[in-house]
Amino acid sequence: MPCASTSDRPGFWRALLAFVALPGLVAGAVPALLSGLGRRPLNGHLAGAGLLALGLAGLLWCVRDFYVAGRGTLAPWAPPTHLVEIGLYRFSRNPMYVCVLLMLAGW
């Protein structure tokens, strides 16, 4: 696959904003606030650290595939312009949902 020109891809900052705004809030900030992360020790949270890390790694992989192969972001305001059939998308239709659920299970 030839490399896309920069005009075919959304800006890196738009992709980063989409990542922080969408799954960052749903699987990061909201569970941290609801669990009272700053008010109690992390002893119970260490058991889910593996699931949280696995979900985050998978989510970053999917976002990278959207940006590189799909030439878009995960946000509805800058969707991919090409069908993504690489990476985790070879095994699941919606791997981002699976990754976010893994992250939520890790909380």
Tab-separated table of N, CA, C and O in Angstrom:
chain	number	residue	atom	x	y	z
A	1	MET	N	0.857	-1.177	0.000
A	1	MET	CA	0.000	0.000	0.000
A	1	MET	C	0.896	1.231	0.000
A	1	MET	O	1.751	1.379	0.864
A	2	PRO	N	0.730	2.143	-0.937
A	2	PRO	CA	1.560	3.342	-0.964
A	2	PRO	C	1.256	4.252	0.214
A	2	PRO	O	0.164	4.241	0.761
A	3	CYS	N	2.234	5.010	0.560
A	3	CYS	CA	2.093	5.938	1.687
A	3	CYS	C	1.138	7.067	1.307
A	3	CYS	O	1.171	7.576	0.199
A	4	ALA	N	0.290	7.415	2.201
A	4	ALA	CA	-0.676	8.483	1.937
A	4	ALA	C	-0.017	9.843	2.113
A	4	ALA	O	0.854	10.019	2.944
A	5	SER	N	-0.462	10.770	1.329
A	5	SER	CA	0.043	12.123	1.502
A	5	SER	C	-0.597	12.726	2.739
A	5	SER	O	-1.617	12.262	3.230
A	6	THR	N	0.002	13.777	3.227
A	6	THR	CA	-0.517	14.386	4.451
A	6	THR	C	-1.898	14.992	4.243
A	6	THR	O	-2.647	15.135	5.196
A	7	SER	N	-2.258	15.323	3.001
A	7	SER	CA	-3.580	15.896	2.768
A	7	SER	C	-4.672	14.830	2.843
A	7	SER	O	-5.831	15.148	3.016
A	8	ASP	N	-4.304	13.535	2.708
A	8	ASP	CA	-5.282	12.453	2.795
A	8	ASP	C	-5.610	12.086	4.229
A	8	ASP	O	-6.587	11.416	4.480
A	9	ARG	N	-4.789	12.471	5.166
A	9	ARG	CA	-4.964	12.089	6.566
A	9	ARG	C	-5.381	13.296	7.398
A	9	ARG	O	-4.979	14.410	7.119
A	10	PRO	N	-6.156	13.041	8.441
A	10	PRO	CA	-6.457	14.143	9.358
A	10	PRO	C	-5.206	14.479	10.149
A	10	PRO	O	-4.274	13.690	10.230
A	11	GLY	N	-5.190	15.639	10.735
A	11	GLY	CA	-4.046	16.041	11.524
A	11	GLY	C	-3.834	15.145	12.732
A	11	GLY	O	-4.772	14.569	13.274
A	12	PHE	N	-2.589	15.022	13.139
A	12	PHE	CA	-2.249	14.205	14.293
A	12	PHE	C	-2.961	14.715	15.532
A	12	PHE	O	-3.440	13.931	16.350
A	13	TRP	N	-3.067	16.016	15.683
A	13	TRP	CA	-3.691	16.590	16.876
A	13	TRP	C	-5.183	16.305	16.923
A	13	TRP	O	-5.750	16.111	17.989
A	14	ARG	N	-5.831	16.245	15.762
A	14	ARG	CA	-7.250	15.869	15.717
A	14	ARG	C	-7.427	14.418	16.143
A	14	ARG	O	-8.373	14.074	16.851
A	15	ALA	N	-6.521	13.555	15.698
A	15	ALA	CA	-6.576	12.140	16.082
A	15	ALA	C	-6.334	11.981	17.579
A	15	ALA	O	-7.005	11.192	18.258
A	16	LEU	N	-5.390	12.740	18.110
A	16	LEU	CA	-5.105	12.680	19.544
A	16	LEU	C	-6.292	13.202	20.357
A	16	LEU	O	-6.666	12.602	21.374
A	17	LEU	N	-6.902	14.281	19.908
A	17	LEU	CA	-8.083	14.819	20.582
A	17	LEU	C	-9.219	13.800	20.594
A	17	LEU	O	-9.883	13.604	21.610
A	18	ALA	N	-9.426	13.123	19.470
A	18	ALA	CA	-10.476	12.110	19.396
A	18	ALA	C	-10.195	10.972	20.361
A	18	ALA	O	-11.097	10.467	21.030
A	19	PHE	N	-8.939	10.569	20.479
A	19	PHE	CA	-8.579	9.472	21.385
A	19	PHE	C	-8.802	9.867	22.840
A	19	PHE	O	-9.347	9.096	23.623
A	20	VAL	N	-8.408	11.071	23.199
A	20	VAL	CA	-8.562	11.521	24.582
A	20	VAL	C	-10.039	11.778	24.898
A	20	VAL	O	-10.520	11.420	25.971
A	21	ALA	N	-10.760	12.364	23.960
A	21	ALA	CA	-12.148	12.741	24.217
A	21	ALA	C	-13.092	11.545	24.300
A	21	ALA	O	-13.981	11.525	25.141
A	22	LEU	N	-12.893	10.540	23.460
A	22	LEU	CA	-13.870	9.447	23.414
A	22	LEU	C	-13.509	8.298	24.356
A	22	LEU	O	-14.083	8.196	25.432
A	23	PRO	N	-12.580	7.428	24.015
A	23	PRO	CA	-12.303	6.330	24.956
A	23	PRO	C	-11.570	6.794	26.205
A	23	PRO	O	-11.669	6.154	27.251
A	24	GLY	N	-10.859	7.904	26.123
A	24	GLY	CA	-10.160	8.410	27.306
A	24	GLY	C	-11.115	8.775	28.428
A	24	GLY	O	-10.844	8.535	29.598
A	25	LEU	N	-12.247	9.346	28.070
A	25	LEU	CA	-13.254	9.685	29.085
A	25	LEU	C	-14.036	8.463	29.538
A	25	LEU	O	-14.233	8.249	30.732
A	26	VAL	N	-14.467	7.634	28.571
A	26	VAL	CA	-15.315	6.489	28.898
A	26	VAL	C	-14.562	5.424	29.694
A	26	VAL	O	-15.092	4.859	30.639
A	27	ALA	N	-13.324	5.138	29.313
A	27	ALA	CA	-12.589	4.045	29.950
A	27	ALA	C	-11.496	4.520	30.893
A	27	ALA	O	-10.842	3.693	31.519
A	28	GLY	N	-11.317	5.829	31.013
A	28	GLY	CA	-10.266	6.336	31.883
A	28	GLY	C	-10.759	7.269	32.966
A	28	GLY	O	-10.770	6.924	34.141
A	29	ALA	N	-11.193	8.437	32.573
A	29	ALA	CA	-11.533	9.468	33.547
A	29	ALA	C	-12.793	9.139	34.354
A	29	ALA	O	-12.794	9.268	35.578
A	30	VAL	N	-13.849	8.705	33.694
A	30	VAL	CA	-15.103	8.427	34.409
A	30	VAL	C	-14.947	7.274	35.404
A	30	VAL	O	-15.341	7.417	36.569
A	31	PRO	N	-14.353	6.128	35.016
A	31	PRO	CA	-14.169	5.070	36.017
A	31	PRO	C	-13.257	5.487	37.173
A	31	PRO	O	-13.479	5.094	38.317
A	32	ALA	N	-12.246	6.287	36.883
A	32	ALA	CA	-11.355	6.747	37.948
A	32	ALA	C	-12.114	7.628	38.936
A	32	ALA	O	-11.929	7.504	40.154
A	33	LEU	N	-12.972	8.500	38.432
A	33	LEU	CA	-13.764	9.353	39.314
A	33	LEU	C	-14.790	8.552	40.105
A	33	LEU	O	-14.994	8.786	41.295
A	34	LEU	N	-15.432	7.599	39.448
A	34	LEU	CA	-16.446	6.797	40.129
A	34	LEU	C	-15.847	5.860	41.176
A	34	LEU	O	-16.485	5.570	42.177
A	35	SER	N	-14.635	5.388	40.933
A	35	SER	CA	-14.020	4.452	41.883
A	35	SER	C	-13.359	5.173	43.047
A	35	SER	O	-12.931	4.521	43.998
A	36	GLY	N	-13.262	6.478	42.994
A	36	GLY	CA	-12.613	7.222	44.069
A	36	GLY	C	-11.130	6.912	44.135
A	36	GLY	O	-10.582	6.677	45.203
A	37	LEU	N	-10.494	6.894	43.000
A	37	LEU	CA	-9.097	6.472	42.885
A	37	LEU	C	-8.167	7.232	43.815
A	37	LEU	O	-7.286	6.643	44.422
A	38	GLY	N	-8.363	8.511	43.999
A	38	GLY	CA	-7.471	9.293	44.831
A	38	GLY	C	-7.759	9.202	46.323
A	38	GLY	O	-6.969	9.636	47.141
A	39	ARG	N	-8.895	8.617	46.694
A	39	ARG	CA	-9.308	8.599	48.107
A	39	ARG	C	-9.011	7.299	48.832
A	39	ARG	O	-9.232	7.213	50.016
A	40	ARG	N	-8.522	6.279	48.115
A	40	ARG	CA	-8.242	5.007	48.785
A	40	ARG	C	-6.983	4.370	48.214
A	40	ARG	O	-6.562	4.708	47.114
A	41	PRO	N	-6.384	3.437	48.935
A	41	PRO	CA	-5.160	2.810	48.441
A	41	PRO	C	-5.418	1.969	47.191
A	41	PRO	O	-6.536	1.555	46.921
A	42	LEU	N	-4.358	1.713	46.435
A	42	LEU	CA	-4.473	1.003	45.168
A	42	LEU	C	-4.398	-0.515	45.302
A	42	LEU	O	-4.287	-1.202	44.305
A	43	ASN	N	-4.456	-1.074	46.488
A	43	ASN	CA	-4.297	-2.512	46.661
A	43	ASN	C	-5.262	-3.325	45.808
A	43	ASN	O	-4.879	-4.282	45.170
A	44	GLY	N	-6.512	-2.987	45.801
A	44	GLY	CA	-7.504	-3.718	45.020
A	44	GLY	C	-7.381	-3.488	43.534
A	44	GLY	O	-7.782	-4.313	42.732
A	45	HIS	N	-6.827	-2.367	43.141
A	45	HIS	CA	-6.723	-2.031	41.724
A	45	HIS	C	-5.577	-2.759	41.027
A	45	HIS	O	-5.571	-2.859	39.811
A	46	LEU	N	-4.616	-3.262	41.764
A	46	LEU	CA	-3.485	-3.932	41.133
A	46	LEU	C	-3.895	-5.237	40.464
A	46	LEU	O	-3.274	-5.668	39.507
A	47	ALA	N	-4.962	-5.864	40.937
A	47	ALA	CA	-5.429	-7.118	40.332
A	47	ALA	C	-5.922	-6.893	38.905
A	47	ALA	O	-5.798	-7.769	38.054
A	48	GLY	N	-6.479	-5.727	38.612
A	48	GLY	CA	-6.995	-5.445	37.269
A	48	GLY	C	-6.016	-4.731	36.367
A	48	GLY	O	-6.367	-4.394	35.231
A	49	ALA	N	-4.811	-4.511	36.827
A	49	ALA	CA	-3.838	-3.754	36.028
A	49	ALA	C	-3.504	-4.460	34.717
A	49	ALA	O	-3.302	-3.800	33.698
A	50	GLY	N	-3.484	-5.769	34.718
A	50	GLY	CA	-3.200	-6.510	33.487
A	50	GLY	C	-4.280	-6.309	32.440
A	50	GLY	O	-3.980	-6.080	31.263
A	51	LEU	N	-5.544	-6.392	32.864
A	51	LEU	CA	-6.651	-6.160	31.934
A	51	LEU	C	-6.646	-4.725	31.422
A	51	LEU	O	-6.887	-4.473	30.241
A	52	LEU	N	-6.373	-3.802	32.314
A	52	LEU	CA	-6.330	-2.393	31.930
A	52	LEU	C	-5.221	-2.146	30.903
A	52	LEU	O	-5.437	-1.484	29.882
A	53	ALA	N	-4.044	-2.713	31.143
A	53	ALA	CA	-2.911	-2.535	30.225
A	53	ALA	C	-3.177	-3.217	28.887
A	53	ALA	O	-2.861	-2.667	27.825
A	54	LEU	N	-3.765	-4.420	28.919
A	54	LEU	CA	-4.076	-5.133	27.677
A	54	LEU	C	-5.099	-4.364	26.846
A	54	LEU	O	-4.949	-4.216	25.623
A	55	GLY	N	-6.119	-3.837	27.499
A	55	GLY	CA	-7.127	-3.045	26.798
A	55	GLY	C	-6.558	-1.768	26.220
A	55	GLY	O	-6.861	-1.395	25.087
A	56	LEU	N	-5.691	-1.099	26.974
A	56	LEU	CA	-5.079	0.135	26.484
A	56	LEU	C	-4.172	-0.132	25.297
A	56	LEU	O	-4.196	0.599	24.305
A	57	ALA	N	-3.378	-1.205	25.368
A	57	ALA	CA	-2.486	-1.551	24.254
A	57	ALA	C	-3.291	-1.865	22.997
A	57	ALA	O	-2.954	-1.414	21.892
A	58	GLY	N	-4.366	-2.627	23.149
A	58	GLY	CA	-5.206	-2.945	21.999
A	58	GLY	C	-5.880	-1.715	21.423
A	58	GLY	O	-5.979	-1.556	20.206
A	59	LEU	N	-6.323	-0.828	22.293
A	59	LEU	CA	-6.979	0.394	21.839
A	59	LEU	C	-6.003	1.291	21.071
A	59	LEU	O	-6.344	1.832	20.018
A	60	LEU	N	-4.798	1.422	21.585
A	60	LEU	CA	-3.792	2.214	20.870
A	60	LEU	C	-3.468	1.600	19.509
A	60	LEU	O	-3.261	2.317	18.528
A	61	TRP	N	-3.414	0.284	19.445
A	61	TRP	CA	-3.165	-0.406	18.190
A	61	TRP	C	-4.284	-0.100	17.185
A	61	TRP	O	-4.027	0.203	16.018
A	62	CYS	N	-5.528	-0.175	17.636
A	62	CYS	CA	-6.665	0.103	16.755
A	62	CYS	C	-6.676	1.554	16.274
A	62	CYS	O	-6.952	1.822	15.102
A	63	VAL	N	-6.387	2.479	17.169
A	63	VAL	CA	-6.366	3.897	16.793
A	63	VAL	C	-5.261	4.149	15.769
A	63	VAL	O	-5.445	4.876	14.800
A	64	ARG	N	-4.112	3.510	15.966
A	64	ARG	CA	-3.012	3.625	15.000
A	64	ARG	C	-3.422	3.078	13.634
A	64	ARG	O	-3.164	3.688	12.600
A	65	ASP	N	-4.114	1.922	13.612
A	65	ASP	CA	-4.570	1.355	12.346
A	65	ASP	C	-5.581	2.260	11.661
A	65	ASP	O	-5.570	2.402	10.437
A	66	PHE	N	-6.472	2.877	12.432
A	66	PHE	CA	-7.419	3.833	11.861
A	66	PHE	C	-6.678	5.004	11.225
A	66	PHE	O	-7.032	5.453	10.142
A	67	TYR	N	-5.654	5.495	11.888
A	67	TYR	CA	-4.930	6.670	11.405
A	67	TYR	C	-4.075	6.334	10.182
A	67	TYR	O	-4.076	7.064	9.194
A	68	VAL	N	-3.357	5.220	10.236
A	68	VAL	CA	-2.415	4.876	9.168
A	68	VAL	C	-3.113	4.216	7.979
A	68	VAL	O	-2.998	4.678	6.846
A	69	ALA	N	-3.832	3.127	8.216
A	69	ALA	CA	-4.452	2.385	7.116
A	69	ALA	C	-5.783	2.989	6.673
A	69	ALA	O	-6.100	3.006	5.495
A	70	GLY	N	-6.573	3.477	7.633
A	70	GLY	CA	-7.887	4.024	7.293
A	70	GLY	C	-7.873	5.483	6.939
A	70	GLY	O	-8.854	6.021	6.448
A	71	ARG	N	-6.763	6.145	7.228
A	71	ARG	CA	-6.607	7.586	6.960
A	71	ARG	C	-7.716	8.406	7.593
A	71	ARG	O	-8.333	9.264	6.960
A	72	GLY	N	-7.960	8.130	8.875
A	72	GLY	CA	-8.970	8.860	9.619
A	72	GLY	C	-8.762	8.657	11.104
A	72	GLY	O	-7.719	8.163	11.530
A	73	THR	N	-9.745	9.034	11.887
A	73	THR	CA	-9.676	8.871	13.336
A	73	THR	C	-10.876	8.053	13.788
A	73	THR	O	-11.753	7.722	12.996
A	74	LEU	N	-10.943	7.758	15.071
A	74	LEU	CA	-12.086	7.032	15.594
A	74	LEU	C	-13.276	7.944	15.838
A	74	LEU	O	-14.364	7.477	16.152
A	75	ALA	N	-13.088	9.226	15.664
A	75	ALA	CA	-14.162	10.196	15.915
A	75	ALA	C	-15.110	10.300	14.721
A	75	ALA	O	-14.683	10.182	13.575
A	76	PRO	N	-16.390	10.525	14.980
A	76	PRO	CA	-17.346	10.667	13.876
A	76	PRO	C	-17.105	11.903	13.017
A	76	PRO	O	-17.543	11.948	11.882
A	77	TRP	N	-16.411	12.907	13.526
A	77	TRP	CA	-16.164	14.113	12.737
A	77	TRP	C	-14.986	13.944	11.769
A	77	TRP	O	-14.797	14.782	10.915
A	78	ALA	N	-14.204	12.857	11.879
A	78	ALA	CA	-13.111	12.578	10.937
A	78	ALA	C	-12.958	11.065	10.777
A	78	ALA	O	-11.962	10.485	11.163
A	79	PRO	N	-13.976	10.391	10.218
A	79	PRO	CA	-13.922	8.936	10.122
A	79	PRO	C	-12.896	8.479	9.085
A	79	PRO	O	-12.472	9.257	8.228
A	80	PRO	N	-12.504	7.204	9.138
A	80	PRO	CA	-11.580	6.676	8.141
A	80	PRO	C	-12.187	6.735	6.739
A	80	PRO	O	-13.393	6.559	6.569
A	81	THR	N	-11.354	6.997	5.766
A	81	THR	CA	-11.816	7.042	4.380
A	81	THR	C	-11.568	5.733	3.655
A	81	THR	O	-12.048	5.550	2.543
A	82	HIS	N	-10.793	4.837	4.255
A	82	HIS	CA	-10.518	3.519	3.692
A	82	HIS	C	-10.899	2.445	4.709
A	82	HIS	O	-10.768	2.649	5.913
A	83	LEU	N	-11.349	1.296	4.205
A	83	LEU	CA	-11.703	0.180	5.071
A	83	LEU	C	-10.446	-0.363	5.746
A	83	LEU	O	-9.440	-0.625	5.095
A	84	VAL	N	-10.494	-0.527	7.063
A	84	VAL	CA	-9.359	-1.041	7.821
A	84	VAL	C	-9.528	-2.550	7.965
A	84	VAL	O	-10.497	-3.012	8.562
A	85	GLU	N	-8.573	-3.303	7.405
A	85	GLU	CA	-8.619	-4.764	7.448
A	85	GLU	C	-7.341	-5.359	8.012
A	85	GLU	O	-7.059	-6.527	7.772
A	86	ILE	N	-6.591	-4.569	8.732
A	86	ILE	CA	-5.331	-5.061	9.282
A	86	ILE	C	-5.408	-5.085	10.803
A	86	ILE	O	-6.367	-4.605	11.388
A	87	GLY	N	-4.374	-5.633	11.419
A	87	GLY	CA	-4.290	-5.635	12.873
A	87	GLY	C	-5.415	-6.429	13.513
A	87	GLY	O	-5.782	-7.514	13.059
A	88	LEU	N	-5.978	-5.887	14.573
A	88	LEU	CA	-7.050	-6.570	15.294
A	88	LEU	C	-8.344	-6.647	14.496
A	88	LEU	O	-9.219	-7.452	14.799
A	89	TYR	N	-8.472	-5.827	13.456
A	89	TYR	CA	-9.667	-5.849	12.627
A	89	TYR	C	-9.757	-7.111	11.780
A	89	TYR	O	-10.800	-7.409	11.223
A	90	ARG	N	-8.672	-7.887	11.678
A	90	ARG	CA	-8.727	-9.176	10.994
A	90	ARG	C	-9.492	-10.206	11.822
A	90	ARG	O	-9.990	-11.181	11.296
A	91	PHE	N	-9.566	-10.002	13.134
A	91	PHE	CA	-10.150	-10.992	14.034
A	91	PHE	C	-11.493	-10.581	14.624
A	91	PHE	O	-12.237	-11.418	15.102
A	92	SER	N	-11.781	-9.304	14.631
A	92	SER	CA	-13.015	-8.817	15.243
A	92	SER	C	-13.564	-7.650	14.427
A	92	SER	O	-12.803	-6.850	13.883
A	93	ARG	N	-14.870	-7.552	14.375
A	93	ARG	CA	-15.486	-6.446	13.648
A	93	ARG	C	-15.335	-5.130	14.411
A	93	ARG	O	-15.205	-4.067	13.812
A	94	ASN	N	-15.375	-5.187	15.735
A	94	ASN	CA	-15.277	-3.992	16.569
A	94	ASN	C	-14.268	-4.199	17.696
A	94	ASN	O	-14.652	-4.278	18.866
A	95	PRO	N	-12.982	-4.266	17.377
A	95	PRO	CA	-12.004	-4.508	18.443
A	95	PRO	C	-11.879	-3.354	19.435
A	95	PRO	O	-11.483	-3.576	20.577
A	96	MET	N	-12.252	-2.142	19.038
A	96	MET	CA	-12.180	-1.029	19.982
A	96	MET	C	-13.153	-1.244	21.133
A	96	MET	O	-12.838	-0.933	22.281
A	97	TYR	N	-14.343	-1.765	20.839
A	97	TYR	CA	-15.305	-2.053	21.901
A	97	TYR	C	-14.749	-3.107	22.856
A	97	TYR	O	-14.893	-2.992	24.068
A	98	VAL	N	-14.129	-4.141	22.296
A	98	VAL	CA	-13.547	-5.196	23.121
A	98	VAL	C	-12.461	-4.613	24.021
A	98	VAL	O	-12.393	-4.916	25.218
A	99	CYS	N	-11.632	-3.745	23.470
A	99	CYS	CA	-10.536	-3.143	24.242
A	99	CYS	C	-11.062	-2.226	25.349
A	99	CYS	O	-10.543	-2.244	26.468
A	100	VAL	N	-12.076	-1.440	25.048
A	100	VAL	CA	-12.655	-0.563	26.069
A	100	VAL	C	-13.309	-1.392	27.167
A	100	VAL	O	-13.179	-1.072	28.359
A	101	LEU	N	-13.974	-2.485	26.809
A	101	LEU	CA	-14.559	-3.365	27.818
A	101	LEU	C	-13.487	-4.016	28.689
A	101	LEU	O	-13.665	-4.172	29.906
A	102	LEU	N	-12.343	-4.381	28.097
A	102	LEU	CA	-11.228	-4.900	28.878
A	102	LEU	C	-10.728	-3.851	29.875
A	102	LEU	O	-10.434	-4.163	31.037
A	103	MET	N	-10.627	-2.621	29.414
A	103	MET	CA	-10.182	-1.544	30.297
A	103	MET	C	-11.176	-1.336	31.446
A	103	MET	O	-10.780	-1.159	32.595
A	104	LEU	N	-12.463	-1.374	31.135
A	104	LEU	CA	-13.471	-1.191	32.174
A	104	LEU	C	-13.443	-2.360	33.167
A	104	LEU	O	-13.619	-2.154	34.366
A	105	ALA	N	-13.205	-3.561	32.678
A	105	ALA	CA	-13.097	-4.720	33.564
A	105	ALA	C	-11.866	-4.610	34.479
A	105	ALA	O	-11.879	-5.082	35.603
A	106	GLY	N	-10.837	-3.944	33.985
A	106	GLY	CA	-9.625	-3.750	34.793
A	106	GLY	C	-9.810	-2.770	35.934
A	106	GLY	O	-9.088	-2.806	36.912
A	107	TRP	N	-10.795	-1.891	35.823
A	107	TRP	CA	-11.055	-0.942	36.903
A	107	TRP	C	-11.656	-1.662	38.065
A	107	TRP	O	-11.591	-1.353	39.180
